[in-house]
Amino acid sequence: MSDTEFSTVPWLSSDERRAWLALYAVATRLNPTLDAELFKQARITLFDYHVLAMTSEAPERALPMSELAARSNASLSRLSHVVKKLEARGWMVRTPSPDDARVTTAALTDEGMAALEGLAPDHVRSVRDLVFDGLDARDVSDLERIGRRILGRIEPGNSIVEDNSP
Amino acid sequence: MSDTEFSTVPWLSSDERRAWLALYAVATRLNPTLDAELFKQARITLFDYHVLAMTSEAPERALPMSELAARSNASLSRLSHVVKKLEARGWMVRTPSPDDARVTTAALTDEGMAALEGLAPDHVRSVRDLVFDGLDARDVSDLERIGRRILGRIEPGNSIVEDNSP
DNA sequence: CGGTGTTCGTTGAAGGCTCAAGCAATCATG
DNA sequence: CATGATTGCTTGAGCCTTCAACGAACACCG
């Protein structure tokens, strides 16, 4: 592969290529690795966990499906399937919103909250093991900066990109 | 969530938490986004593409399945299914190795190489759009450094972690 | 040799995810 | 109000991935 422009294609430079291979590897391996840990523990997916976590942090532990989808980095379709599963498990409930009959509010049950609290310590430990134990303070701030920049290009207007809350 | 230790759980600090949310979002959205582009173009997956690309860069355009799996960030099982599919499409061939009868060598066909060359420009452009157009030179080197550090924890002993070739 | 364990790769079933389609409620317009 | 467009969400079909089980070839060792 060339280091410079190649015919009409703006090819990747060697620096970019190395960075891309590293990013692709992380993007491909990180979630499945965390997935496997959670699945062994509780037959739950990393995505499931994240849905529960996002819901738990919302006021009333409830959110409209659309909002929850945005916070969970998921399509509405994917979320719908997953919440149905979590509802069958007794961890969430869906109720039609009184304000707008199109809106479904997804809420965490007490059982769901308890399950999340039971899972959290080990999950946080996994995240620490896989990510933060290898990084110093500068890495962490660089990671946030770069992550947000990439996110801004993947999905312009995503809340996480602008959000600066602690 | 607390900023400090919480009972026996080493919780994430607020800096770490923001970095984690950004990383998780990227890890969750990047591949599917690139996936969708490639799928529209050629009914092919990002993973398929990467398998073809890794093979194309090997001497003789051929690699043992195990080695290809490592370079593709995949389980042998996943690779096996995918190569079977690519073989059905005429883009790859599998042949038993003469040296070791356990080993299967996966090779790119001429059609596969041609397909890859046809796909590459648009794919590289997508990667550039989503990732590198938002980053400056410092970001790129930071990204590589951090990516490798995380990879080193996900899979100790991975070649990409130590590799320093251009 | 013969046994034991390891490596390489494949397979089928189970479940996850995406896409396209669809329905119902609401909004916007005239 | 009608009518058409948009929003919010759900569903089912089909592909992809994982997991567990397996078989075959090699390596080690007494």
Short mmCIF file of C-alpha atoms in Angstrom, two decimals, chain A residues 35-151:
data_model
loop_
_atom_site.label_atom_id
_atom_site.label_comp_id
_atom_site.label_asym_id
_atom_site.label_seq_id
_atom_site.Cartn_x
_atom_site.Cartn_y
_atom_site.Cartn_z
CA ASP A 35 -20.10 -9.81 26.28
CA ALA A 36 -18.64 -13.16 27.09
CA GLU A 37 -17.95 -12.21 30.69
CA LEU A 38 -21.45 -10.96 31.30
CA PHE A 39 -22.94 -13.91 29.53
CA LYS A 40 -21.09 -16.37 31.71
CA GLN A 41 -22.27 -14.51 34.76
CA ALA A 42 -25.89 -13.91 33.99
CA ARG A 43 -26.81 -15.00 30.47
CA ILE A 44 -26.93 -11.35 29.61
CA THR A 45 -25.40 -9.30 26.82
CA LEU A 46 -23.21 -6.22 27.12
CA PHE A 47 -25.90 -4.42 25.20
CA ASP A 48 -28.57 -5.66 27.61
CA TYR A 49 -26.47 -4.45 30.49
CA HIS A 50 -26.04 -1.05 28.94
CA VAL A 51 -29.77 -0.72 28.39
CA LEU A 52 -30.40 -1.52 32.04
CA ALA A 53 -27.69 0.90 33.13
CA MET A 54 -28.98 3.77 31.00
CA THR A 55 -32.48 3.21 32.29
CA SER A 56 -31.34 3.07 35.89
CA GLU A 57 -29.74 6.48 35.58
CA ALA A 58 -32.84 8.18 34.22
CA PRO A 59 -35.31 9.93 36.52
CA GLU A 60 -37.99 7.49 37.67
CA ARG A 61 -35.80 4.80 36.13
CA ALA A 62 -37.85 5.17 32.98
CA LEU A 63 -37.35 6.48 29.46
CA PRO A 64 -39.21 6.58 26.16
CA MET A 65 -37.98 3.87 23.82
CA SER A 66 -36.57 6.40 21.37
CA GLU A 67 -34.52 8.16 23.99
CA LEU A 68 -33.29 4.89 25.39
CA ALA A 69 -32.29 3.77 21.91
CA ALA A 70 -30.23 6.91 21.42
CA ARG A 71 -28.47 6.49 24.75
CA SER A 72 -27.84 2.83 24.04
CA ASN A 73 -26.33 3.36 20.59
CA ALA A 74 -29.00 1.16 19.08
CA SER A 75 -31.70 1.14 16.48
CA LEU A 76 -35.25 1.24 17.73
CA SER A 77 -35.75 -2.16 16.25
CA ARG A 78 -32.89 -3.68 18.16
CA LEU A 79 -34.00 -2.06 21.37
CA SER A 80 -37.54 -3.27 20.90
CA HIS A 81 -36.41 -6.88 20.60
CA VAL A 82 -34.14 -6.57 23.61
CA VAL A 83 -36.64 -4.84 25.89
CA LYS A 84 -39.16 -7.48 25.03
CA LYS A 85 -36.66 -10.06 26.22
CA LEU A 86 -35.84 -8.13 29.40
CA GLU A 87 -39.55 -7.68 30.07
CA ALA A 88 -40.07 -11.42 29.79
CA ARG A 89 -37.34 -11.77 32.37
CA GLY A 90 -39.12 -9.41 34.72
CA TRP A 91 -36.39 -6.77 34.64
CA MET A 92 -38.24 -4.09 32.69
CA VAL A 93 -41.79 -3.05 31.94
CA ARG A 94 -43.23 -1.16 29.01
CA THR A 95 -46.21 1.11 29.40
CA PRO A 96 -47.84 3.41 26.87
CA SER A 97 -47.25 7.06 27.64
CA PRO A 98 -50.33 9.06 28.72
CA ASP A 99 -49.04 12.18 26.97
CA ASP A 100 -48.55 10.65 23.56
CA ALA A 101 -50.08 7.32 22.75
CA ARG A 102 -47.36 6.59 20.23
CA VAL A 103 -44.72 6.67 22.92
CA THR A 104 -43.81 3.61 24.95
CA THR A 105 -42.07 4.19 28.25
CA ALA A 106 -39.59 1.54 29.26
CA ALA A 107 -38.91 1.29 32.98
CA LEU A 108 -36.65 -0.74 35.20
CA THR A 109 -38.38 -2.98 37.74
CA ASP A 110 -37.05 -3.51 41.24
CA GLU A 111 -35.86 -6.93 40.16
CA GLY A 112 -34.09 -5.32 37.23
CA MET A 113 -32.43 -2.80 39.49
CA ALA A 114 -31.35 -5.53 41.86
CA ALA A 115 -29.95 -7.57 38.99
CA LEU A 116 -28.04 -4.58 37.69
CA GLU A 117 -26.58 -3.86 41.09
CA GLY A 118 -25.52 -7.45 41.37
CA LEU A 119 -23.82 -7.38 38.00
CA ALA A 120 -22.20 -3.96 38.20
CA PRO A 121 -19.17 -4.69 40.38
CA ASP A 122 -17.86 -7.50 38.21
CA HIS A 123 -18.65 -5.65 35.03
CA VAL A 124 -16.83 -2.54 36.19
CA ARG A 125 -13.92 -4.69 37.13
CA SER A 126 -13.88 -6.17 33.63
CA VAL A 127 -13.90 -2.72 32.06
CA ARG A 128 -11.07 -1.71 34.32
CA ASP A 129 -9.10 -4.83 33.53
CA LEU A 130 -9.53 -4.50 29.80
CA VAL A 131 -9.26 -0.76 29.39
CA PHE A 132 -8.21 1.48 32.22
CA ASP A 133 -5.58 -0.62 33.90
CA GLY A 134 -3.48 -0.19 30.78
CA LEU A 135 -3.96 3.56 30.52
CA ASP A 136 -2.58 6.55 32.37
CA ALA A 137 -4.38 9.84 32.99
CA ARG A 138 -3.25 11.34 29.72
CA ASP A 139 -4.45 8.31 27.80
CA VAL A 140 -7.85 8.61 29.41
CA SER A 141 -8.35 12.21 28.37
CA ASP A 142 -6.94 11.51 24.91
CA LEU A 143 -9.30 8.59 24.58
CA GLU A 144 -12.31 10.70 25.44
CA ARG A 145 -11.26 13.44 23.04
CA ILE A 146 -10.63 11.09 20.14
CA GLY A 147 -13.72 9.02 20.86
CA ARG A 148 -15.92 12.08 20.73
CA ARG A 149 -14.34 13.27 17.53
CA ILE A 150 -15.02 9.98 15.84
CA LEU A 151 -18.53 9.87 17.22
#
